[in-house]
Amino acid sequence: MSDYSVSAHEAFGPPVSVKKRGTFLESLHAWVVTVDHKRLGILYILYSTFFLLVAGAEALLMRLQLAYPHNQLLSPQVYNRFFTMHGTTMVFLVGMPFLFGFGNYIVPLQIGARDMAFPRLNAFSFWLTAFGGLLLYYSFLGGGGLYGVGNAPDVGWFAYAPLTARSFSPGHATDYWALALIVSGFGTLGTAVNIIATIVSMRCKGMTLMRMPLFTWLFLVVSMLTLVTITPLTAAQFMLLIDRYLGGHFFDTQAGGSSLVWIHFFWIFGHPEVYVLVMPAFAIANEVIPVFCRKAIFGYPAMVAASVGIMFVSLGVWAHHMFTVGMTSVSNAFFTLSTMLVGVPTGIKIFNWIATLWGGRIRFTTPMLFCIGFLFQFLIAGLTGIMLSVSPWDWQLHNSYFVIAHFHYVLVGAVVFCIFAALYFWYPKATGKLMDETLGKWHFWLFTIGFHITFDTMHFLGLLGMPRSIYTYQPDRGWNFLNLIVSIGGVIQGIAVLIFAFNFVRSYFRGKIAGDDPWDAWTLEWTTSSPPPAYNFEQTPEVHSRRPLWDLKHPDDPDWEYEA
Amino acid sequence: MSSIPLRVPEDALKWRLPYKSRVGMAALIVGESALFTIFVVAYIFYLGRSLTGPKPSDVLEVPVLGTICLLSSSLTIWRAERAIENDRRRSFTVWLATTVVLAVCFLVGTALEWHKLIYRDGLTISTNLFGTTFYSLVGLHATHVIVGLFLLSAVLLFSLFGWIDQRQSDRFSVVALYWHFVDAVWVVVFTVVYLIGR
Ligand code: HEM
Ligand SMILES: [Cu+2]
């Protein structure tokens, strides 16, 4: 290693990417057969950006349908298909691939490794996930034709039994749903195994567990959580297919089976899944916030402990989605209390982020703005979550728009906001170009305003008693005006996302050259060139503290002198 | 820029990390355990809830022989592991072949059991809840045994060609880890299905 007066290039050797421009077919081939974690990461991200637009369009169509009473835009059946496909797509084809895409791209760079532990498994996992998405959307071409949106699944993303039984769900919609998610679930499982093996056994010299960047720590935790949450869903879906194809009776109440068992199994997956989605969002905030307020993260060990704590607690609270199915009052009390327990580690995290911001020299760049939006919205989502964990309150509001508002606060207000932050933050690393800040600010403000118009209002609709999953409503319920507002907010968000998509594509060709370390950051991925060469680091780095790049830049005042 | 030379603390001299494939397999096993847990829970929950016969006690026989075969295969594969670690290739091949034979015995036992259940007792996966849960759980385990059998046979083939020596012992230990897991699952399945369930 040398001091910082030489550039990171010289420290770690010149980039080895000698770009030859081949024909289009050649480069397409190169992308299809790639096993490079960076290319796969980019493939994941492009894949999920595409589905973000698709599922966003579905959401907009639903909101247009609900903009005023007795609207005829979508038939009831098509509405059912849209909310099922929207939910399924957002969770499985947008949220998870986005986050695992970032994990793929960033984790090996951050731990100073040259690739993932199993590069070919990595490629295989991506293509499985991609095939799952294809299978799910292939159902649109089924029997009923495109306008009737074919055979797309219509049983809700939770697919409650007995709606999924042969008699209630003829045709192949439900089979598509189960098969597509089993396939992409195997892909996710492969990725989780791969990330764990990478983090445990590929860290560069000196990177002990307590020196790992928090981003990497959270991906370790998330991958472990993924292992034990995706598999129960896969198991339950196997059972569903056994029921549907082999005449099994798991969920068949006529033969002693129980639909309650499905609900349990689904939420044993479904609740931790929320954390599978939101912890990578935390991971992103953990990188972005310190860099843009020029301070090391506050309370590193507490952050690690809280993440592990959340992982364990989240496995024991699933039945808070089931207060209304008629469990015993003891279970209701248990799940109320355990749910509230999640507030403790989450509170620690929020406290630490605020403490990091406190007294920092904050730079309000686009990624930072998205992270601040995240902090604020996640706090509110947590508060409505605690409200819903009180079972009598839940009896009142279950399956109303209050619940929709609550979980979109998490899924959009936290997860999507952090995904945007990450896209702006690491775009220069992956492409060598900066994204346009002015357009970025437009995107942020429009999206935030649209978000609050839509989802703040939805809380009130819920309190006024509007149920979810209805394709239209009577004009005399007092919901007309609020629904119109919600829909307008949805359109504003749609426009914001289009601005983002434009910026994303344009910056690739027109963006300012970024340089290796545009944000003056501290973790290892910023030491290599942008975009990084095929093998990441010419010479594997060695670290002595949590902020190796700080040590390089400030040899007179390195971090390792202070870290215990 | 500062020109003070970089000082480096004296730590991090030794740097050894665990073998990546073993970590990967351990992670996979955690996931698989969750998969089996769900099927086992379903089995237990649906015990005695079938509305029609046959009941487990009417038709199930405890597969003592198969169980002995499978459990002892954990022992033989452990011997094989030790053998290849010390580069005793002949004895490795012998222990591995024994393992494969034991696994085949177990599968033949399962096949015979299913044959009897289906053709003599008329119990299929759609007969009643018991049939559904029984074939799913035992079938899931048998699938894992078959996968393991493929892996082991491949290794056996390689070692017959003389391609395996001490350098592969780390890799072989990953296969062995999987096999031990399959065995451990059988202990659970056996207890639940044949001891508690009957
Ligand atoms: C950005 C604008 C969005 C709008 C306007 C929107 C709107 C909606 C609407 C209208 C529903 C159907 C409610 C019902 O009838 O039951 C819904 C359901 C849902 N949304 Fe969104 N959504 C948005 C983004 C997202 C995102 C980013 C995610 C996840 C990452 C997401 C996840 C879900 C889920 C899981 C459901 C439940 C589906 C179901 O009931 O089966 N949404 N959303
Ligand atoms: Cu939950």
mmCIF file of C-alpha atoms and ligand atoms in Angstrom, chain A residues 52 55-56 59-60 62-63 66 79 83-88 90-91 94-95 155-158 277 401 404 407-408 411-412 415-416 447 451 454-455 458 467-471 486 489-490 493-494 497, ligand 1:
data_model
loop_
_atom_site.group_PDB
_atom_site.id
_atom_site.type_symbol
_atom_site.label_atom_id
_atom_site.label_comp_id
_atom_site.label_asym_id
_atom_site.label_seq_id
_atom_site.Cartn_x
_atom_site.Cartn_y
_atom_site.Cartn_z
ATOM 1 C CA LEU A 52 -40.795 -1.882 -11.612
ATOM 2 C CA ALA A 55 -45.897 -3.409 -11.898
ATOM 3 C CA GLY A 56 -46.071 0.365 -11.612
ATOM 4 C CA ALA A 59 -50.753 -0.044 -9.979
ATOM 5 C CA LEU A 60 -51.631 3.000 -12.036
ATOM 6 C CA MET A 62 -55.801 0.021 -10.590
ATOM 7 C CA ARG A 63 -55.740 3.568 -9.297
ATOM 8 C CA LEU A 66 -60.647 3.490 -8.468
ATOM 9 C CA TYR A 79 -58.806 -5.954 -11.386
ATOM 10 C CA PHE A 83 -53.649 -6.585 -7.873
ATOM 11 C CA THR A 84 -52.334 -10.116 -7.706
ATOM 12 C CA MET A 85 -49.743 -9.519 -10.381
ATOM 13 C CA HIS A 86 -48.828 -6.115 -8.976
ATOM 14 C CA GLY A 87 -48.188 -7.499 -5.483
ATOM 15 C CA THR A 88 -46.412 -10.632 -6.662
ATOM 16 C CA MET A 90 -43.306 -5.988 -6.686
ATOM 17 C CA VAL A 91 -42.232 -8.426 -4.005
ATOM 18 C CA VAL A 94 -38.740 -6.044 -8.153
ATOM 19 C CA GLY A 95 -37.843 -5.917 -4.483
ATOM 20 C CA VAL A 155 -55.850 -15.113 -6.079
ATOM 21 C CA GLY A 156 -53.917 -12.288 -4.404
ATOM 22 C CA TRP A 157 -50.216 -12.429 -3.734
ATOM 23 C CA PHE A 158 -51.038 -14.383 -0.548
ATOM 24 C CA LEU A 277 -36.849 -6.514 1.687
ATOM 25 C CA TYR A 401 -56.936 0.612 3.042
ATOM 26 C CA ILE A 404 -52.468 -1.012 2.310
ATOM 27 C CA PHE A 407 -47.320 -1.657 4.031
ATOM 28 C CA HIS A 408 -46.779 0.719 1.151
ATOM 29 C CA LEU A 411 -42.399 -1.069 0.666
ATOM 30 C CA VAL A 412 -42.366 2.240 -1.153
ATOM 31 C CA VAL A 415 -37.551 0.005 0.275
ATOM 32 C CA VAL A 416 -38.120 1.870 -2.975
ATOM 33 C CA PHE A 447 -41.895 11.188 -6.105
ATOM 34 C CA PHE A 451 -45.978 9.310 -2.391
ATOM 35 C CA THR A 454 -51.232 8.753 -2.273
ATOM 36 C CA PHE A 455 -50.379 6.902 0.862
ATOM 37 C CA MET A 458 -55.047 5.979 2.053
ATOM 38 C CA PRO A 467 -61.879 -2.365 2.144
ATOM 39 C CA ARG A 468 -58.928 -3.438 0.031
ATOM 40 C CA SER A 469 -59.218 -5.525 -3.108
ATOM 41 C CA ILE A 470 -62.504 -4.088 -4.303
ATOM 42 C CA TYR A 471 -62.664 -3.130 -7.953
ATOM 43 C CA VAL A 486 -55.015 8.988 -4.065
ATOM 44 C CA GLY A 489 -50.803 11.005 -6.246
ATOM 45 C CA GLY A 490 -50.252 7.733 -8.064
ATOM 46 C CA GLN A 493 -45.319 9.104 -8.774
ATOM 47 C CA GLY A 494 -45.580 7.567 -12.214
ATOM 48 C CA VAL A 497 -40.400 7.388 -12.183
HETATM 49 C C1 HEM C 1 -45.725 3.525 -6.333
HETATM 50 C C2 HEM C 1 -46.968 3.419 -6.439
HETATM 51 C C3 HEM C 1 -47.817 2.260 -5.988
HETATM 52 C C4 HEM C 1 -49.164 2.332 -6.020
HETATM 53 C C5 HEM C 1 -49.997 3.520 -6.496
HETATM 54 C C6 HEM C 1 -49.684 1.086 -5.529
HETATM 55 C C7 HEM C 1 -51.023 0.772 -5.448
HETATM 56 C C8 HEM C 1 -51.527 -0.430 -5.027
HETATM 57 C C9 HEM C 1 -52.907 -0.810 -5.076
HETATM 58 C C10 HEM C 1 -54.030 0.060 -5.589
HETATM 59 C C11 HEM C 1 -53.014 -2.065 -4.569
HETATM 60 C C12 HEM C 1 -54.258 -2.923 -4.501
HETATM 61 C C13 HEM C 1 -54.988 -2.803 -3.266
HETATM 62 C C14 HEM C 1 -56.138 -3.733 -3.310
HETATM 63 O O1 HEM C 1 -57.046 -3.541 -4.132
HETATM 64 O O2 HEM C 1 -56.118 -4.685 -2.505
HETATM 65 C C15 HEM C 1 -51.709 -2.471 -4.180
HETATM 66 C C16 HEM C 1 -51.428 -3.685 -3.609
HETATM 67 C C17 HEM C 1 -50.138 -4.097 -3.289
HETATM 68 N N1 HEM C 1 -48.951 -3.421 -3.527
HETATM 69 FE FE1 HEM C 1 -48.799 -1.600 -4.370
HETATM 70 N N2 HEM C 1 -48.632 0.264 -5.188
HETATM 71 C C18 HEM C 1 -47.464 0.943 -5.453
HETATM 72 C C19 HEM C 1 -46.188 0.465 -5.254
HETATM 73 C C20 HEM C 1 -45.860 -0.743 -4.652
HETATM 74 C C21 HEM C 1 -44.537 -1.217 -4.375
HETATM 75 C C22 HEM C 1 -43.249 -0.480 -4.710
HETATM 76 C C23 HEM C 1 -44.664 -2.428 -3.774
HETATM 77 C C24 HEM C 1 -43.586 -3.392 -3.264
HETATM 78 C C25 HEM C 1 -42.303 -3.255 -3.295
HETATM 79 C C26 HEM C 1 -46.057 -2.734 -3.675
HETATM 80 C C27 HEM C 1 -46.586 -3.880 -3.107
HETATM 81 C C28 HEM C 1 -47.917 -4.202 -3.067
HETATM 82 C C29 HEM C 1 -48.458 -5.419 -2.510
HETATM 83 C C30 HEM C 1 -47.640 -6.557 -1.890
HETATM 84 C C31 HEM C 1 -49.835 -5.363 -2.652
HETATM 85 C C32 HEM C 1 -50.838 -6.396 -2.212
HETATM 86 C C33 HEM C 1 -51.370 -7.100 -3.374
HETATM 87 C C34 HEM C 1 -52.533 -7.928 -2.984
HETATM 88 O O3 HEM C 1 -53.422 -7.432 -2.290
HETATM 89 O O4 HEM C 1 -52.534 -9.104 -3.403
HETATM 90 N N3 HEM C 1 -46.771 -1.689 -4.224
HETATM 91 N N4 HEM C 1 -50.805 -1.469 -4.481
#
